Amino acid sequence: MKVALCLISSLATSCAFAPSLVNPARSRSNMILQAIDKADIEDGPRMNPDKPELPEIKGDFDWDAKFGGDDDWIVENIPGKMVVNEIDIAAQNAALTAIEEKYRKIRLEKEYEDARILGWTSQAETFNGRFAMFFLAVGLLTEYWTGVTIPGQIEEMLRVGGFIGPDY
Protein backbone atom coordinates (compact mmCIF):
# COMPACT_ATOMS: atom_id res chain seq x y z
CA MET A 1 0.00 0.00 0.00
CA LYS A 2 2.83 2.39 0.90
CA VAL A 3 4.61 1.60 -2.36
CA ALA A 4 1.50 2.38 -4.41
CA LEU A 5 0.97 5.65 -2.51
CA CYS A 6 4.62 6.65 -3.07
CA LEU A 7 4.38 5.88 -6.78
CA ILE A 8 1.17 7.86 -7.18
CA SER A 9 2.53 10.86 -5.27
CA SER A 10 5.83 10.86 -7.21
CA LEU A 11 3.92 10.60 -10.51
CA ALA A 12 1.66 13.49 -9.52
CA THR A 13 4.65 15.58 -8.47
CA SER A 14 6.57 14.87 -11.65
CA CYS A 15 3.51 15.74 -13.76
CA ALA A 16 3.04 18.98 -11.85
CA PHE A 17 6.59 20.15 -12.55
CA ALA A 18 6.99 18.70 -16.07
CA PRO A 19 6.75 21.13 -18.98
CA SER A 20 3.33 20.94 -20.56
CA LEU A 21 2.81 20.10 -24.20
CA VAL A 22 1.18 22.66 -26.45
CA ASN A 23 -2.51 22.03 -26.72
CA PRO A 24 -3.55 22.44 -30.40
CA ALA A 25 -7.02 23.70 -29.46
CA ARG A 26 -5.52 26.28 -27.13
CA SER A 27 -3.02 27.49 -29.75
CA ARG A 28 -5.85 27.91 -32.32
CA SER A 29 -7.90 29.96 -29.88
CA ASN A 30 -4.84 32.13 -29.15
CA MET A 31 -4.37 32.73 -32.91
CA ILE A 32 -8.05 33.72 -33.26
CA LEU A 33 -7.78 36.15 -30.33
CA GLN A 34 -4.63 37.69 -31.80
CA ALA A 35 -6.37 38.13 -35.15
CA ILE A 36 -9.32 39.87 -33.44
CA ASP A 37 -6.93 42.17 -31.54
CA LYS A 38 -5.14 43.09 -34.75
CA ALA A 39 -8.45 43.83 -36.48
CA ASP A 40 -9.44 46.28 -33.72
CA ILE A 41 -6.34 48.42 -34.28
CA GLU A 42 -6.73 51.25 -36.80
CA ASP A 43 -4.74 50.83 -39.96
CA GLY A 44 -3.27 54.31 -40.09
CA PRO A 45 -2.64 56.96 -37.47
CA ARG A 46 -4.58 60.19 -37.45
CA MET A 47 -2.47 62.99 -38.86
CA ASN A 48 -1.78 66.47 -37.52
CA PRO A 49 -3.74 69.07 -39.56
CA ASP A 50 -0.93 71.64 -39.32
CA LYS A 51 1.90 69.21 -40.13
CA PRO A 52 0.59 66.22 -42.10
CA GLU A 53 3.93 64.41 -41.79
CA LEU A 54 3.44 64.17 -37.99
CA PRO A 55 0.77 62.21 -36.12
CA GLU A 56 -1.94 64.18 -34.35
CA ILE A 57 -1.14 64.70 -30.67
CA LYS A 58 -3.54 66.19 -28.17
CA GLY A 59 -2.65 69.85 -27.72
CA ASP A 60 -0.27 69.81 -30.68
CA PHE A 61 -2.38 71.95 -32.97
CA ASP A 62 -4.36 75.19 -32.89
CA TRP A 63 -7.75 74.51 -31.31
CA ASP A 64 -8.96 77.99 -32.15
CA ALA A 65 -8.39 77.34 -35.85
CA LYS A 66 -10.12 73.97 -35.63
CA PHE A 67 -13.22 75.14 -33.74
CA GLY A 68 -13.16 78.90 -34.48
CA GLY A 69 -16.14 78.66 -36.86
CA ASP A 70 -18.44 77.19 -34.18
CA ASP A 71 -20.95 79.56 -32.61
CA ASP A 72 -20.27 78.36 -29.07
CA TRP A 73 -16.44 78.66 -29.29
CA ILE A 74 -15.40 81.57 -27.03
CA VAL A 75 -11.89 82.98 -26.93
CA GLU A 76 -12.48 86.38 -25.28
CA ASN A 77 -14.03 87.12 -21.87
CA ILE A 78 -13.97 83.51 -20.80
CA PRO A 79 -15.77 83.00 -17.45
CA GLY A 80 -13.32 81.97 -14.74
CA LYS A 81 -10.25 83.01 -16.73
CA MET A 82 -7.52 84.25 -14.39
CA VAL A 83 -5.17 87.05 -15.26
CA VAL A 84 -2.19 86.83 -12.92
CA ASN A 85 0.43 89.54 -12.62
CA GLU A 86 4.12 88.95 -11.89
CA ILE A 87 3.80 89.80 -8.17
CA ASP A 88 1.12 87.14 -7.65
CA ILE A 89 3.20 84.62 -9.59
CA ALA A 90 6.23 85.41 -7.41
CA ALA A 91 4.10 85.00 -4.24
CA GLN A 92 2.78 81.65 -5.48
CA ASN A 93 6.32 80.57 -6.34
CA ALA A 94 7.54 81.51 -2.84
CA ALA A 95 4.63 79.64 -1.20
CA LEU A 96 5.27 76.55 -3.34
CA THR A 97 8.98 76.69 -2.53
CA ALA A 98 8.17 76.79 1.20
CA ILE A 99 5.83 73.80 0.87
CA GLU A 100 8.45 71.95 -1.16
CA GLU A 101 11.09 72.63 1.52
CA LYS A 102 8.74 71.46 4.28
CA TYR A 103 8.03 68.14 2.59
CA ARG A 104 11.70 67.72 1.62
CA LYS A 105 12.61 67.98 5.32
CA ILE A 106 9.90 65.43 6.21
CA ARG A 107 11.19 63.06 3.52
CA LEU A 108 14.81 63.41 4.68
CA GLU A 109 13.79 62.81 8.30
CA LYS A 110 11.89 59.67 7.30
CA GLU A 111 14.87 58.41 5.28
CA TYR A 112 17.15 59.04 8.28
CA GLU A 113 14.81 57.14 10.62
CA ASP A 114 14.60 54.25 8.17
CA ALA A 115 18.40 54.08 7.90
CA ARG A 116 19.00 53.93 11.68
CA ILE A 117 19.58 50.44 13.06
CA LEU A 118 20.44 51.17 16.71
CA GLY A 119 18.58 53.04 19.42
CA TRP A 120 14.89 53.80 19.82
CA THR A 121 13.80 53.10 16.28
CA SER A 122 10.45 51.87 15.04
CA GLN A 123 12.12 48.74 13.64
CA ALA A 124 13.62 47.89 17.05
CA GLU A 125 10.26 48.43 18.74
CA THR A 126 8.56 46.16 16.19
CA PHE A 127 11.08 43.36 16.76
CA ASN A 128 10.86 43.79 20.55
CA GLY A 129 7.07 43.46 20.45
CA ARG A 130 7.21 40.40 18.22
CA PHE A 131 9.77 38.63 20.43
CA ALA A 132 7.77 39.49 23.57
CA MET A 133 4.57 38.03 22.13
CA PHE A 134 6.39 34.91 20.89
CA PHE A 135 8.03 34.18 24.23
CA LEU A 136 4.82 34.95 26.15
CA ALA A 137 3.07 32.33 24.02
CA VAL A 138 5.95 29.88 24.63
CA GLY A 139 5.76 30.52 28.39
CA LEU A 140 2.00 30.01 28.47
CA LEU A 141 2.23 26.79 26.47
CA THR A 142 5.03 25.52 28.73
CA GLU A 143 2.92 26.35 31.78
CA TYR A 144 -0.02 24.48 30.23
CA TRP A 145 2.06 21.37 29.46
CA THR A 146 4.31 21.23 32.56
CA GLY A 147 2.25 22.99 35.22
CA VAL A 148 5.20 25.28 36.12
CA THR A 149 4.17 28.96 36.22
CA ILE A 150 6.02 31.60 34.20
CA PRO A 151 7.88 32.98 37.29
CA GLY A 152 8.74 29.37 38.18
CA GLN A 153 10.10 28.86 34.65
CA ILE A 154 12.25 31.98 35.00
CA GLU A 155 13.55 30.79 38.38
CA GLU A 156 14.37 27.37 36.94
CA MET A 157 16.16 28.95 33.97
CA LEU A 158 18.25 31.13 36.35
CA ARG A 159 19.13 28.09 38.48
CA VAL A 160 20.16 26.04 35.42
CA GLY A 161 22.22 28.98 34.17
CA GLY A 162 24.01 29.25 37.52
CA PHE A 163 22.77 32.72 38.36
CA ILE A 164 20.91 31.51 41.45
CA GLY A 165 22.53 29.07 43.87
CA PRO A 166 20.98 25.67 44.55
CA ASP A 167 18.30 25.31 47.22
CA TYR A 168 19.79 23.34 50.18
mmCIF file with all atom_site columns, C-alpha atoms in Angstrom:
data_model
loop_
_atom_site.group_PDB
_atom_site.id
_atom_site.type_symbol
_atom_site.label_atom_id
_atom_site.label_alt_id
_atom_site.label_comp_id
_atom_site.label_asym_id
_atom_site.label_entity_id
_atom_site.label_seq_id
_atom_site.pdbx_PDB_ins_code
_atom_site.Cartn_x
_atom_site.Cartn_y
_atom_site.Cartn_z
_atom_site.occupancy
_atom_site.B_iso_or_equiv
_atom_site.pdbx_formal_charge
_atom_site.auth_seq_id
_atom_site.auth_comp_id
_atom_site.auth_asym_id
_atom_site.auth_atom_id
_atom_site.pdbx_PDB_model_num
ATOM 1   C CA . MET A 1 1   ? 0.000   0.000  0.000   1.00 0.00 ? 1   MET A CA 1
ATOM 2   C CA . LYS A 1 2   ? 2.828   2.392  0.895   1.00 0.00 ? 2   LYS A CA 1
ATOM 3   C CA . VAL A 1 3   ? 4.614   1.598  -2.363  1.00 0.00 ? 3   VAL A CA 1
ATOM 4   C CA . ALA A 1 4   ? 1.498   2.382  -4.407  1.00 0.00 ? 4   ALA A CA 1
ATOM 5   C CA . LEU A 1 5   ? 0.973   5.646  -2.507  1.00 0.00 ? 5   LEU A CA 1
ATOM 6   C CA . CYS A 1 6   ? 4.624   6.645  -3.065  1.00 0.00 ? 6   CYS A CA 1
ATOM 7   C CA . LEU A 1 7   ? 4.381   5.877  -6.784  1.00 0.00 ? 7   LEU A CA 1
ATOM 8   C CA . ILE A 1 8   ? 1.172   7.862  -7.184  1.00 0.00 ? 8   ILE A CA 1
ATOM 9   C CA . SER A 1 9   ? 2.528   10.861 -5.271  1.00 0.00 ? 9   SER A CA 1
ATOM 10  C CA . SER A 1 10  ? 5.826   10.857 -7.214  1.00 0.00 ? 10  SER A CA 1
ATOM 11  C CA . LEU A 1 11  ? 3.921   10.601 -10.514 1.00 0.00 ? 11  LEU A CA 1
ATOM 12  C CA . ALA A 1 12  ? 1.657   13.486 -9.521  1.00 0.00 ? 12  ALA A CA 1
ATOM 13  C CA . THR A 1 13  ? 4.653   15.576 -8.467  1.00 0.00 ? 13  THR A CA 1
ATOM 14  C CA . SER A 1 14  ? 6.572   14.871 -11.654 1.00 0.00 ? 14  SER A CA 1
ATOM 15  C CA . CYS A 1 15  ? 3.515   15.739 -13.755 1.00 0.00 ? 15  CYS A CA 1
ATOM 16  C CA . ALA A 1 16  ? 3.040   18.981 -11.853 1.00 0.00 ? 16  ALA A CA 1
ATOM 17  C CA . PHE A 1 17  ? 6.593   20.152 -12.547 1.00 0.00 ? 17  PHE A CA 1
ATOM 18  C CA . ALA A 1 18  ? 6.993   18.696 -16.067 1.00 0.00 ? 18  ALA A CA 1
ATOM 19  C CA . PRO A 1 19  ? 6.751   21.133 -18.978 1.00 0.00 ? 19  PRO A CA 1
ATOM 20  C CA . SER A 1 20  ? 3.334   20.938 -20.563 1.00 0.00 ? 20  SER A CA 1
ATOM 21  C CA . LEU A 1 21  ? 2.808   20.098 -24.205 1.00 0.00 ? 21  LEU A CA 1
ATOM 22  C CA . VAL A 1 22  ? 1.182   22.660 -26.450 1.00 0.00 ? 22  VAL A CA 1
ATOM 23  C CA . ASN A 1 23  ? -2.513  22.027 -26.715 1.00 0.00 ? 23  ASN A CA 1
ATOM 24  C CA . PRO A 1 24  ? -3.552  22.443 -30.402 1.00 0.00 ? 24  PRO A CA 1
ATOM 25  C CA . ALA A 1 25  ? -7.017  23.698 -29.458 1.00 0.00 ? 25  ALA A CA 1
ATOM 26  C CA . ARG A 1 26  ? -5.516  26.282 -27.132 1.00 0.00 ? 26  ARG A CA 1
ATOM 27  C CA . SER A 1 27  ? -3.025  27.493 -29.755 1.00 0.00 ? 27  SER A CA 1
ATOM 28  C CA . ARG A 1 28  ? -5.854  27.908 -32.321 1.00 0.00 ? 28  ARG A CA 1
ATOM 29  C CA . SER A 1 29  ? -7.902  29.960 -29.875 1.00 0.00 ? 29  SER A CA 1
ATOM 30  C CA . ASN A 1 30  ? -4.841  32.129 -29.155 1.00 0.00 ? 30  ASN A CA 1
ATOM 31  C CA . MET A 1 31  ? -4.370  32.734 -32.906 1.00 0.00 ? 31  MET A CA 1
ATOM 32  C CA . ILE A 1 32  ? -8.046  33.723 -33.255 1.00 0.00 ? 32  ILE A CA 1
ATOM 33  C CA . LEU A 1 33  ? -7.781  36.151 -30.329 1.00 0.00 ? 33  LEU A CA 1
ATOM 34  C CA . GLN A 1 34  ? -4.628  37.692 -31.796 1.00 0.00 ? 34  GLN A CA 1
ATOM 35  C CA . ALA A 1 35  ? -6.372  38.128 -35.154 1.00 0.00 ? 35  ALA A CA 1
ATOM 36  C CA . ILE A 1 36  ? -9.319  39.872 -33.438 1.00 0.00 ? 36  ILE A CA 1
ATOM 37  C CA . ASP A 1 37  ? -6.934  42.165 -31.540 1.00 0.00 ? 37  ASP A CA 1
ATOM 38  C CA . LYS A 1 38  ? -5.136  43.089 -34.753 1.00 0.00 ? 38  LYS A CA 1
ATOM 39  C CA . ALA A 1 39  ? -8.454  43.830 -36.480 1.00 0.00 ? 39  ALA A CA 1
ATOM 40  C CA . ASP A 1 40  ? -9.445  46.277 -33.717 1.00 0.00 ? 40  ASP A CA 1
ATOM 41  C CA . ILE A 1 41  ? -6.344  48.422 -34.283 1.00 0.00 ? 41  ILE A CA 1
ATOM 42  C CA . GLU A 1 42  ? -6.726  51.254 -36.800 1.00 0.00 ? 42  GLU A CA 1
ATOM 43  C CA . ASP A 1 43  ? -4.737  50.828 -39.963 1.00 0.00 ? 43  ASP A CA 1
ATOM 44  C CA . GLY A 1 44  ? -3.274  54.312 -40.092 1.00 0.00 ? 44  GLY A CA 1
ATOM 45  C CA . PRO A 1 45  ? -2.639  56.958 -37.466 1.00 0.00 ? 45  PRO A CA 1
ATOM 46  C CA . ARG A 1 46  ? -4.583  60.194 -37.452 1.00 0.00 ? 46  ARG A CA 1
ATOM 47  C CA . MET A 1 47  ? -2.467  62.989 -38.855 1.00 0.00 ? 47  MET A CA 1
ATOM 48  C CA . ASN A 1 48  ? -1.784  66.470 -37.519 1.00 0.00 ? 48  ASN A CA 1
ATOM 49  C CA . PRO A 1 49  ? -3.745  69.065 -39.559 1.00 0.00 ? 49  PRO A CA 1
ATOM 50  C CA . ASP A 1 50  ? -0.930  71.642 -39.324 1.00 0.00 ? 50  ASP A CA 1
ATOM 51  C CA . LYS A 1 51  ? 1.897   69.209 -40.134 1.00 0.00 ? 51  LYS A CA 1
ATOM 52  C CA . PRO A 1 52  ? 0.595   66.222 -42.100 1.00 0.00 ? 52  PRO A CA 1
ATOM 53  C CA . GLU A 1 53  ? 3.929   64.406 -41.794 1.00 0.00 ? 53  GLU A CA 1
ATOM 54  C CA . LEU A 1 54  ? 3.445   64.166 -37.993 1.00 0.00 ? 54  LEU A CA 1
ATOM 55  C CA . PRO A 1 55  ? 0.768   62.215 -36.121 1.00 0.00 ? 55  PRO A CA 1
ATOM 56  C CA . GLU A 1 56  ? -1.945  64.178 -34.349 1.00 0.00 ? 56  GLU A CA 1
ATOM 57  C CA . ILE A 1 57  ? -1.139  64.699 -30.669 1.00 0.00 ? 57  ILE A CA 1
ATOM 58  C CA . LYS A 1 58  ? -3.544  66.188 -28.173 1.00 0.00 ? 58  LYS A CA 1
ATOM 59  C CA . GLY A 1 59  ? -2.648  69.853 -27.718 1.00 0.00 ? 59  GLY A CA 1
ATOM 60  C CA . ASP A 1 60  ? -0.265  69.814 -30.683 1.00 0.00 ? 60  ASP A CA 1
ATOM 61  C CA . PHE A 1 61  ? -2.378  71.950 -32.972 1.00 0.00 ? 61  PHE A CA 1
ATOM 62  C CA . ASP A 1 62  ? -4.360  75.187 -32.885 1.00 0.00 ? 62  ASP A CA 1
ATOM 63  C CA . TRP A 1 63  ? -7.751  74.510 -31.311 1.00 0.00 ? 63  TRP A CA 1
ATOM 64  C CA . ASP A 1 64  ? -8.956  77.987 -32.154 1.00 0.00 ? 64  ASP A CA 1
ATOM 65  C CA . ALA A 1 65  ? -8.385  77.344 -35.854 1.00 0.00 ? 65  ALA A CA 1
ATOM 66  C CA . LYS A 1 66  ? -10.117 73.966 -35.631 1.00 0.00 ? 66  LYS A CA 1
ATOM 67  C CA . PHE A 1 67  ? -13.218 75.138 -33.737 1.00 0.00 ? 67  PHE A CA 1
ATOM 68  C CA . GLY A 1 68  ? -13.160 78.901 -34.483 1.00 0.00 ? 68  GLY A CA 1
ATOM 69  C CA . GLY A 1 69  ? -16.141 78.663 -36.856 1.00 0.00 ? 69  GLY A CA 1
ATOM 70  C CA . ASP A 1 70  ? -18.438 77.188 -34.182 1.00 0.00 ? 70  ASP A CA 1
ATOM 71  C CA . ASP A 1 71  ? -20.954 79.556 -32.614 1.00 0.00 ? 71  ASP A CA 1
ATOM 72  C CA . ASP A 1 72  ? -20.271 78.356 -29.069 1.00 0.00 ? 72  ASP A CA 1
ATOM 73  C CA . TRP A 1 73  ? -16.443 78.657 -29.287 1.00 0.00 ? 73  TRP A CA 1
ATOM 74  C CA . ILE A 1 74  ? -15.397 81.565 -27.033 1.00 0.00 ? 74  ILE A CA 1
ATOM 75  C CA . VAL A 1 75  ? -11.885 82.983 -26.931 1.00 0.00 ? 75  VAL A CA 1
ATOM 76  C CA . GLU A 1 76  ? -12.480 86.375 -25.276 1.00 0.00 ? 76  GLU A CA 1
ATOM 77  C CA . ASN A 1 77  ? -14.034 87.120 -21.866 1.00 0.00 ? 77  ASN A CA 1
ATOM 78  C CA . ILE A 1 78  ? -13.969 83.508 -20.797 1.00 0.00 ? 78  ILE A CA 1
ATOM 79  C CA . PRO A 1 79  ? -15.772 83.003 -17.453 1.00 0.00 ? 79  PRO A CA 1
ATOM 80  C CA . GLY A 1 80  ? -13.322 81.970 -14.741 1.00 0.00 ? 80  GLY A CA 1
ATOM 81  C CA . LYS A 1 81  ? -10.254 83.008 -16.728 1.00 0.00 ? 81  LYS A CA 1
ATOM 82  C CA . MET A 1 82  ? -7.517  84.250 -14.393 1.00 0.00 ? 82  MET A CA 1
ATOM 83  C CA . VAL A 1 83  ? -5.169  87.052 -15.259 1.00 0.00 ? 83  VAL A CA 1
ATOM 84  C CA . VAL A 1 84  ? -2.188  86.828 -12.920 1.00 0.00 ? 84  VAL A CA 1
ATOM 85  C CA . ASN A 1 85  ? 0.434   89.542 -12.621 1.00 0.00 ? 85  ASN A CA 1
ATOM 86  C CA . GLU A 1 86  ? 4.125   88.955 -11.887 1.00 0.00 ? 86  GLU A CA 1
ATOM 87  C CA . ILE A 1 87  ? 3.805   89.801 -8.172  1.00 0.00 ? 87  ILE A CA 1
ATOM 88  C CA . ASP A 1 88  ? 1.122   87.143 -7.654  1.00 0.00 ? 88  ASP A CA 1
ATOM 89  C CA . ILE A 1 89  ? 3.196   84.616 -9.589  1.00 0.00 ? 89  ILE A CA 1
ATOM 90  C CA . ALA A 1 90  ? 6.229   85.405 -7.409  1.00 0.00 ? 90  ALA A CA 1
ATOM 91  C CA . ALA A 1 91  ? 4.105   84.996 -4.238  1.00 0.00 ? 91  ALA A CA 1
ATOM 92  C CA . GLN A 1 92  ? 2.779   81.653 -5.482  1.00 0.00 ? 92  GLN A CA 1
ATOM 93  C CA . ASN A 1 93  ? 6.321   80.572 -6.344  1.00 0.00 ? 93  ASN A CA 1
ATOM 94  C CA . ALA A 1 94  ? 7.542   81.506 -2.836  1.00 0.00 ? 94  ALA A CA 1
ATOM 95  C CA . ALA A 1 95  ? 4.633   79.635 -1.200  1.00 0.00 ? 95  ALA A CA 1
ATOM 96  C CA . LEU A 1 96  ? 5.266   76.555 -3.344  1.00 0.00 ? 96  LEU A CA 1
ATOM 97  C CA . THR A 1 97  ? 8.985   76.689 -2.533  1.00 0.00 ? 97  THR A CA 1
ATOM 98  C CA . ALA A 1 98  ? 8.171   76.794 1.205   1.00 0.00 ? 98  ALA A CA 1
ATOM 99  C CA . ILE A 1 99  ? 5.828   73.803 0.870   1.00 0.00 ? 99  ILE A CA 1
ATOM 100 C CA . GLU A 1 100 ? 8.455   71.947 -1.161  1.00 0.00 ? 100 GLU A CA 1
ATOM 101 C CA . GLU A 1 101 ? 11.092  72.633 1.516   1.00 0.00 ? 101 GLU A CA 1
ATOM 102 C CA . LYS A 1 102 ? 8.736   71.465 4.278   1.00 0.00 ? 102 LYS A CA 1
ATOM 103 C CA . TYR A 1 103 ? 8.030   68.137 2.586   1.00 0.00 ? 103 TYR A CA 1
ATOM 104 C CA . ARG A 1 104 ? 11.700  67.717 1.622   1.00 0.00 ? 104 ARG A CA 1
ATOM 105 C CA . LYS A 1 105 ? 12.611  67.978 5.320   1.00 0.00 ? 105 LYS A CA 1
ATOM 106 C CA . ILE A 1 106 ? 9.903   65.431 6.214   1.00 0.00 ? 106 ILE A CA 1
ATOM 107 C CA . ARG A 1 107 ? 11.186  63.058 3.521   1.00 0.00 ? 107 ARG A CA 1
ATOM 108 C CA . LEU A 1 108 ? 14.810  63.415 4.682   1.00 0.00 ? 108 LEU A CA 1
ATOM 109 C CA . GLU A 1 109 ? 13.793  62.806 8.304   1.00 0.00 ? 109 GLU A CA 1
ATOM 110 C CA . LYS A 1 110 ? 11.892  59.668 7.300   1.00 0.00 ? 110 LYS A CA 1
ATOM 111 C CA . GLU A 1 111 ? 14.875  58.406 5.276   1.00 0.00 ? 111 GLU A CA 1
ATOM 112 C CA . TYR A 1 112 ? 17.154  59.042 8.277   1.00 0.00 ? 112 TYR A CA 1
ATOM 113 C CA . GLU A 1 113 ? 14.813  57.141 10.621  1.00 0.00 ? 113 GLU A CA 1
ATOM 114 C CA . ASP A 1 114 ? 14.598  54.249 8.171   1.00 0.00 ? 114 ASP A CA 1
ATOM 115 C CA . ALA A 1 115 ? 18.404  54.077 7.901   1.00 0.00 ? 115 ALA A CA 1
ATOM 116 C CA . ARG A 1 116 ? 18.996  53.930 11.679  1.00 0.00 ? 116 ARG A CA 1
ATOM 117 C CA . ILE A 1 117 ? 19.577  50.441 13.063  1.00 0.00 ? 117 ILE A CA 1
ATOM 118 C CA . LEU A 1 118 ? 20.443  51.175 16.708  1.00 0.00 ? 118 LEU A CA 1
ATOM 119 C CA . GLY A 1 119 ? 18.583  53.041 19.419  1.00 0.00 ? 119 GLY A CA 1
ATOM 120 C CA . TRP A 1 120 ? 14.892  53.799 19.816  1.00 0.00 ? 120 TRP A CA 1
ATOM 121 C CA . THR A 1 121 ? 13.795  53.095 16.276  1.00 0.00 ? 121 THR A CA 1
ATOM 122 C CA . SER A 1 122 ? 10.454  51.867 15.039  1.00 0.00 ? 122 SER A CA 1
ATOM 123 C CA . GLN A 1 123 ? 12.123  48.738 13.641  1.00 0.00 ? 123 GLN A CA 1
ATOM 124 C CA . ALA A 1 124 ? 13.621  47.889 17.049  1.00 0.00 ? 124 ALA A CA 1
ATOM 125 C CA . GLU A 1 125 ? 10.257  48.425 18.739  1.00 0.00 ? 125 GLU A CA 1
ATOM 126 C CA . THR A 1 126 ? 8.562   46.161 16.193  1.00 0.00 ? 126 THR A CA 1
ATOM 127 C CA . PHE A 1 127 ? 11.083  43.361 16.756  1.00 0.00 ? 127 PHE A CA 1
ATOM 128 C CA . ASN A 1 128 ? 10.864  43.789 20.545  1.00 0.00 ? 128 ASN A CA 1
ATOM 129 C CA . GLY A 1 129 ? 7.074   43.464 20.451  1.00 0.00 ? 129 GLY A CA 1
ATOM 130 C CA . ARG A 1 130 ? 7.214   40.399 18.219  1.00 0.00 ? 130 ARG A CA 1
ATOM 131 C CA . PHE A 1 131 ? 9.767   38.634 20.427  1.00 0.00 ? 131 PHE A CA 1
ATOM 132 C CA . ALA A 1 132 ? 7.774   39.490 23.571  1.00 0.00 ? 132 ALA A CA 1
ATOM 133 C CA . MET A 1 133 ? 4.569   38.033 22.126  1.00 0.00 ? 133 MET A CA 1
ATOM 134 C CA . PHE A 1 134 ? 6.387   34.913 20.892  1.00 0.00 ? 134 PHE A CA 1
ATOM 135 C CA . PHE A 1 135 ? 8.028   34.178 24.234  1.00 0.00 ? 135 PHE A CA 1
ATOM 136 C CA . LEU A 1 136 ? 4.818   34.952 26.148  1.00 0.00 ? 136 LEU A CA 1
ATOM 137 C CA . ALA A 1 137 ? 3.073   32.326 24.019  1.00 0.00 ? 137 ALA A CA 1
ATOM 138 C CA . VAL A 1 138 ? 5.951   29.878 24.632  1.00 0.00 ? 138 VAL A CA 1
ATOM 139 C CA . GLY A 1 139 ? 5.759   30.518 28.385  1.00 0.00 ? 139 GLY A CA 1
ATOM 140 C CA . LEU A 1 140 ? 2.003   30.011 28.470  1.00 0.00 ? 140 LEU A CA 1
ATOM 141 C CA . LEU A 1 141 ? 2.226   26.785 26.468  1.00 0.00 ? 141 LEU A CA 1
ATOM 142 C CA . THR A 1 142 ? 5.035   25.521 28.728  1.00 0.00 ? 142 THR A CA 1
ATOM 143 C CA . GLU A 1 143 ? 2.918   26.347 31.778  1.00 0.00 ? 143 GLU A CA 1
ATOM 144 C CA . TYR A 1 144 ? -0.017  24.477 30.231  1.00 0.00 ? 144 TYR A CA 1
ATOM 145 C CA . TRP A 1 145 ? 2.060   21.370 29.465  1.00 0.00 ? 145 TRP A CA 1
ATOM 146 C CA . THR A 1 146 ? 4.308   21.230 32.563  1.00 0.00 ? 146 THR A CA 1
ATOM 147 C CA . GLY A 1 147 ? 2.253   22.988 35.224  1.00 0.00 ? 147 GLY A CA 1
ATOM 148 C CA . VAL A 1 148 ? 5.203   25.283 36.122  1.00 0.00 ? 148 VAL A CA 1
ATOM 149 C CA . THR A 1 149 ? 4.168   28.962 36.218  1.00 0.00 ? 149 THR A CA 1
ATOM 150 C CA . ILE A 1 150 ? 6.024   31.599 34.203  1.00 0.00 ? 150 ILE A CA 1
ATOM 151 C CA . PRO A 1 151 ? 7.880   32.982 37.289  1.00 0.00 ? 151 PRO A CA 1
ATOM 152 C CA . GLY A 1 152 ? 8.743   29.367 38.180  1.00 0.00 ? 152 GLY A CA 1
ATOM 153 C CA . GLN A 1 153 ? 10.103  28.861 34.655  1.00 0.00 ? 153 GLN A CA 1
ATOM 154 C CA . ILE A 1 154 ? 12.246  31.984 34.999  1.00 0.00 ? 154 ILE A CA 1
ATOM 155 C CA . GLU A 1 155 ? 13.547  30.793 38.380  1.00 0.00 ? 155 GLU A CA 1
ATOM 156 C CA . GLU A 1 156 ? 14.373  27.375 36.940  1.00 0.00 ? 156 GLU A CA 1
ATOM 157 C CA . MET A 1 157 ? 16.161  28.952 33.967  1.00 0.00 ? 157 MET A CA 1
ATOM 158 C CA . LEU A 1 158 ? 18.246  31.126 36.348  1.00 0.00 ? 158 LEU A CA 1
ATOM 159 C CA . ARG A 1 159 ? 19.127  28.089 38.477  1.00 0.00 ? 159 ARG A CA 1
ATOM 160 C CA . VAL A 1 160 ? 20.160  26.043 35.421  1.00 0.00 ? 160 VAL A CA 1
ATOM 161 C CA . GLY A 1 161 ? 22.218  28.983 34.166  1.00 0.00 ? 161 GLY A CA 1
ATOM 162 C CA . GLY A 1 162 ? 24.010  29.253 37.519  1.00 0.00 ? 162 GLY A CA 1
ATOM 163 C CA . PHE A 1 163 ? 22.771  32.724 38.356  1.00 0.00 ? 163 PHE A CA 1
ATOM 164 C CA . ILE A 1 164 ? 20.913  31.514 41.453  1.00 0.00 ? 164 ILE A CA 1
ATOM 165 C CA . GLY A 1 165 ? 22.532  29.068 43.865  1.00 0.00 ? 165 GLY A CA 1
ATOM 166 C CA . PRO A 1 166 ? 20.977  25.673 44.549  1.00 0.00 ? 166 PRO A CA 1
ATOM 167 C CA . ASP A 1 167 ? 18.305  25.314 47.218  1.00 0.00 ? 167 ASP A CA 1
ATOM 168 C CA . TYR A 1 168 ? 19.786  23.343 50.179  1.00 0.00 ? 168 TYR A CA 1
#
